[in-house]
XYZ file of C-alpha atoms in Angstrom:
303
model
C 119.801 56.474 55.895
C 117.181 54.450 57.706
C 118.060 55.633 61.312
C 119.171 58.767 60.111
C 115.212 59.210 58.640
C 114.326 57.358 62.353
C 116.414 60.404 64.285
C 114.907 63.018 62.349
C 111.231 61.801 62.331
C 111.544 61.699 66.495
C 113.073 65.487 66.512
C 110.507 66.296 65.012
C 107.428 64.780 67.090
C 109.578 66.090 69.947
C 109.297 69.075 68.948
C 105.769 69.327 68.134
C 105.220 68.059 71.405
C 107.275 70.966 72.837
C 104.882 73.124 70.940
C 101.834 71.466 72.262
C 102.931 71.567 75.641
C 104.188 75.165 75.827
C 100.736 76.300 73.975
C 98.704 74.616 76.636
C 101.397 76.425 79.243
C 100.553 79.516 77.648
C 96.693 78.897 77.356
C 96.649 78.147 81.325
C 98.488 81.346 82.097
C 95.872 83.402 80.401
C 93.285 81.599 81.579
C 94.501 81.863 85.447
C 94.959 85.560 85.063
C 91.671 86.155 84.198
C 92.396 87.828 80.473
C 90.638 86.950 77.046
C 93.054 86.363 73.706
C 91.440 90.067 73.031
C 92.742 91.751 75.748
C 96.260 89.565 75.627
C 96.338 90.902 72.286
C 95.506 94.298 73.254
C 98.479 94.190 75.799
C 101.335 92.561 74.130
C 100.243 93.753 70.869
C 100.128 90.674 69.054
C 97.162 89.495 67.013
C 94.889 87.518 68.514
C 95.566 84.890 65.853
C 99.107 84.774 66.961
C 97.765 84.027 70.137
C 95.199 81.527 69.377
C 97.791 79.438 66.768
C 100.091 79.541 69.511
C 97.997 78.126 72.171
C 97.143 75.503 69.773
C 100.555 73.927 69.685
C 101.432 75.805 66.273
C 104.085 78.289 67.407
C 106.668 80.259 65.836
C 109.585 78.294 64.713
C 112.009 80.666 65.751
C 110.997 79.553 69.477
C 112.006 75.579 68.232
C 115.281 76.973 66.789
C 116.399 78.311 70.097
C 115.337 75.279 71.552
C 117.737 73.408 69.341
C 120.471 75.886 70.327
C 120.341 75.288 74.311
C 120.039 71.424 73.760
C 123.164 71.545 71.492
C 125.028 73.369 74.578
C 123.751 71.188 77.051
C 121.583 74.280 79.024
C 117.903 74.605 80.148
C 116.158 77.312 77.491
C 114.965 78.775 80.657
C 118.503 79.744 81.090
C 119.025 82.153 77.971
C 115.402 83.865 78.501
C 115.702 84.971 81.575
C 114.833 88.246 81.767
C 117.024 89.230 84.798
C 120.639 88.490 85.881
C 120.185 85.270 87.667
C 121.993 85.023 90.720
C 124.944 82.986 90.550
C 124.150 80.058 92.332
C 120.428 79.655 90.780
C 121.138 76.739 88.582
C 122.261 74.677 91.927
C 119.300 75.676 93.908
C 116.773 74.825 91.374
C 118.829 71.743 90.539
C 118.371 70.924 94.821
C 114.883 71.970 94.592
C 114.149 69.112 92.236
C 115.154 66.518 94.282
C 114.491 67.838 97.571
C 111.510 66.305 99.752
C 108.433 68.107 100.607
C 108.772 68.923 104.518
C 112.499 70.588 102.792
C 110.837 72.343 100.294
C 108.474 73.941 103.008
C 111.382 74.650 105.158
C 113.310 75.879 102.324
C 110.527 78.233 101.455
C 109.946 79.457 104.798
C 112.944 80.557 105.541
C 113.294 82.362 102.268
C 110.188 84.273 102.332
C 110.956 85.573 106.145
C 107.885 83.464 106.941
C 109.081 80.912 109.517
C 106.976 80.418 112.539
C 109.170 80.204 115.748
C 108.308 77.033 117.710
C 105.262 77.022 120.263
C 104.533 80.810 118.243
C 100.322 80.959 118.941
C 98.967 81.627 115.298
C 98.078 85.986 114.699
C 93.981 86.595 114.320
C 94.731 87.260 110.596
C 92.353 85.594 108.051
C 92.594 86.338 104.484
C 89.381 85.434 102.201
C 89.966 84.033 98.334
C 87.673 83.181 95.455
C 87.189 84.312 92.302
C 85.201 87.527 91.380
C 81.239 87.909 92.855
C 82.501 84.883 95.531
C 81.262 88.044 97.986
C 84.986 88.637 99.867
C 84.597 92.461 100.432
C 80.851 91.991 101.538
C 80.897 88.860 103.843
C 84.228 89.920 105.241
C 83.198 93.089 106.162
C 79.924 91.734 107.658
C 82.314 89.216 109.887
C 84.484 91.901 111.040
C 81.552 93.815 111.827
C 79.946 90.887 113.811
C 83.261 89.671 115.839
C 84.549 93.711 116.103
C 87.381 93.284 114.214
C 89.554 95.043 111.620
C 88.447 94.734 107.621
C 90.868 95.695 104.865
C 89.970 95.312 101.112
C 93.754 94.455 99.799
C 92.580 96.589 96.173
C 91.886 99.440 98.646
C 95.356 99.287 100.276
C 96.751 99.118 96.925
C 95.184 102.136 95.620
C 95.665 104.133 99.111
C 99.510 103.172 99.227
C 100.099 104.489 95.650
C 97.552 107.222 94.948
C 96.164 105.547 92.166
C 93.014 103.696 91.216
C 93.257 100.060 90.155
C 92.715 100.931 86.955
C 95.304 103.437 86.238
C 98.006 101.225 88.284
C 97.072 98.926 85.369
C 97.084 101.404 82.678
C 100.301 103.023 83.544
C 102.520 99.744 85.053
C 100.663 96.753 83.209
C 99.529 93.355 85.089
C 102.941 92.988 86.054
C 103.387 96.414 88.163
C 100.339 95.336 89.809
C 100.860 92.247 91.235
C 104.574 93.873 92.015
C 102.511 96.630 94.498
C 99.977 93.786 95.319
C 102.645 91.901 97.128
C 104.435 95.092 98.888
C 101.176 95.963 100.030
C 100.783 92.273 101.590
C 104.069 92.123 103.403
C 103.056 95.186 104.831
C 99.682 93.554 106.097
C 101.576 90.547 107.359
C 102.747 92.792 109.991
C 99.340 93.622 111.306
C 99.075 91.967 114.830
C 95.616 91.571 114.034
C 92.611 90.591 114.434
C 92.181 91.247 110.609
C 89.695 90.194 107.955
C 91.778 90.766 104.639
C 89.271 90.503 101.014
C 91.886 89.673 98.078
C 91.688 90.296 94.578
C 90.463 86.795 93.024
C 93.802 86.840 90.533
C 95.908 86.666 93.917
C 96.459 82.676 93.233
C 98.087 83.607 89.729
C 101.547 85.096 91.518
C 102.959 81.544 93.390
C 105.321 83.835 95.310
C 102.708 86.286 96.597
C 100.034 83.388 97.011
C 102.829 81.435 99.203
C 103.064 84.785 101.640
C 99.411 84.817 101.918
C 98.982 80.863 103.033
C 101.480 81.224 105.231
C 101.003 84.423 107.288
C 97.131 84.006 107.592
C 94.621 81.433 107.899
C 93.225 81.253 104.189
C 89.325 81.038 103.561
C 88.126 80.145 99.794
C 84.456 81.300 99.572
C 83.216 78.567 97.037
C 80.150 79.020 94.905
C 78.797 77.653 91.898
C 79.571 79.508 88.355
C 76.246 80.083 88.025
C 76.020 81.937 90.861
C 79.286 84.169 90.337
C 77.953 85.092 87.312
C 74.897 86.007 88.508
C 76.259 87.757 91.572
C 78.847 90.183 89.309
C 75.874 90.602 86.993
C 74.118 92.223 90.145
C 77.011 94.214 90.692
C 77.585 95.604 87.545
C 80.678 94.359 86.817
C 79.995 92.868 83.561
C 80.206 96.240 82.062
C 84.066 95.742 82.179
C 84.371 92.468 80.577
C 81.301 92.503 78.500
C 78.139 90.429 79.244
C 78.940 88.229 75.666
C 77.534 84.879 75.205
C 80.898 83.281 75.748
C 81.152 85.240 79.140
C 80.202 82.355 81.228
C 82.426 79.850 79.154
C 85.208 81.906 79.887
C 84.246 82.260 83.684
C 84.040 78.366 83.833
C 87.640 78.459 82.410
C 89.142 80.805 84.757
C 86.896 79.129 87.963
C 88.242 75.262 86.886
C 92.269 76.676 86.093
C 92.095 78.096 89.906
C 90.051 75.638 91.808
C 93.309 73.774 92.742
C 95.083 76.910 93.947
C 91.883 77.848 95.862
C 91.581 74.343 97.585
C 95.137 75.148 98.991
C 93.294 77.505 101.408
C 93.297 76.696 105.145
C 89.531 75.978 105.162
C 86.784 76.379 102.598
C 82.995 77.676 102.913
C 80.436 76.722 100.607
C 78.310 79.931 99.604
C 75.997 78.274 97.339
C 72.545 78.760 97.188
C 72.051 79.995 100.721
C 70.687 83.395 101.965
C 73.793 85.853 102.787
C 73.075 85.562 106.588
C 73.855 81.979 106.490
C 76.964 82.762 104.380
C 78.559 85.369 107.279
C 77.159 82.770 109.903
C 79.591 80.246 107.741
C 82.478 81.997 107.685
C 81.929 83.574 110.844
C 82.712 79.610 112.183
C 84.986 78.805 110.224
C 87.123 81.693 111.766
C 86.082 81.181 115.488
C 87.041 77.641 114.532
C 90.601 78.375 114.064
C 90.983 81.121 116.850
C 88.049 80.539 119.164
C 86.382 83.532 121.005
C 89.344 86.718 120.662
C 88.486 89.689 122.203
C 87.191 92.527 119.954
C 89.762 95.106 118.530
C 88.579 97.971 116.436
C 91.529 100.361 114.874
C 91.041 103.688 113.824
């Protein structure tokens, strides 16, 4: 009975590790899109002690039991959640993808995406600016088109124009899902813009890997990087805080969301610091960085 006790003790701390390990998946999720257990709970309509047991590694058992059901067959739980008809030869890809290098992962991924540079190709004008909320996208990238005379699109803006619909009501009516669905349709378009472009993104923009991909690789990718102090201070100004509430856990949560994104940001082309420097020197920065990249281009302004 001795290594029969042994076999069940170890399911059993495997399992609790599964639990731990999916909470903290689950925790980091929330955290990257931006959203408090409140509004999570608001949206899926669970409790928001649901939500915080289960991001503590405590939860429900019927998730371990259907764990115990794909290891019995032999098949990734993945597999039987899927929420939509997989194609057939998924399980082979992915199994590729796991042992494939990294210069065949990028090669893999641009040809997939429709994003493969041909040979010798001279890079397009188009520079897209990240960072999270009050990182000033919309207001230094308009001031550098201005300055070099080129074209500035807020990517919100094309969103809203494209579907006759505020932000807002996208994500009333279709939910965070049918928004990043119209964000990226609305980016493919803008991939076709010969350019020069300045394109401000939504600061959630990392949280979708396939629409975060499109942007790295058709244009040259700016994070505008600033302390948390100073984003909080800077959506204060703005009046933003109305939205989310200006609580006394506001900043811890804006630390949380700034630290689960920093290593998405820092996969940007080039970064410039914004910190504690008058905004002229901020547009002067990024006005550079870009001229950097592409050197003097002649000035282009589109109806």
């Amino acid at each position: 009975m001795r290594k029969t006790d042994d076999g069940m003790a170890g399911a059993v701390e495997e399992e609790s590790i599964f639990l731990t390990e999916l909470g903290r998946r689950v925790r980091h999720a929330r955290t990257l899109r931006g959203l408090s257990r409140k509004l999570l709970s608001q949206t899926s309509g669970l409790s928001e002690r649901y939500i915080a047991q289960l991001e503590s590694g405590q939860g429900n058992v019927s998730i371990i039991l259907l764990r115990r059901v794909a290891n019995a067959m032999g098949v990734r739980l993945d597999d039987l959640i899927a929420g939509e008809s997989m194609a057939p030869d998924w399980p082979l890809v992915r199994d590729l993808l796991g042992q494939a290098s990294a210069e065949q992962i990028a090669l893999a991924k641009g040809i997939l995406s429709g994003q493969a540079p041909a040979r010798g190709e001279a890079p397009q004008p188009r520079v897209a600016v990240v960072g999270l909320r009050g990182a000033g996208k919309s207001t230094l990238g308009r001031r550098v088109a201005e300055r070099l005379g080129w074209t500035f699109v807020e990517l919100n803006a094309e969103i809203e124009r494209e579907n006759a619909l505020s932000v807002k009501e996208i994500f009333a009516i279709y939910g965070q899902e049918g928004y990043r669905r119209l964000e990226q349709v609305a980016l493919r378009r803008l991939t076709e813009h010969p350019g020069p472009l300045i394109l401000a993104t939504s600061g959630g923009i990392v949280a979708e890997p396939l629409t975060y991909d499109l942007l790295l690789q058709a244009f040259f990718t700016i994070w505008l990087r600033a302390r948390p102090e100073e984003h909080m201070q800077r959506v204060r100004d703005q009046g933003d805080l109305a939205t989310t509430g200006d609580h006394p856990s506001a900043m811890q949560e804006l630390r949380a969301v700034l630290a689960s994104r920093e290593p998405l940001y820092a996969r940007a082309s080039s970064v410039v610091d914004t910190s504690d420097v008058p905004v002229e020197t901020m547009v002067d920065r990024l006005a550079a960085a870009i001229e950097a990249r592409f050197g003097a281009l002649p000035a282009m302004r589109h109806a």
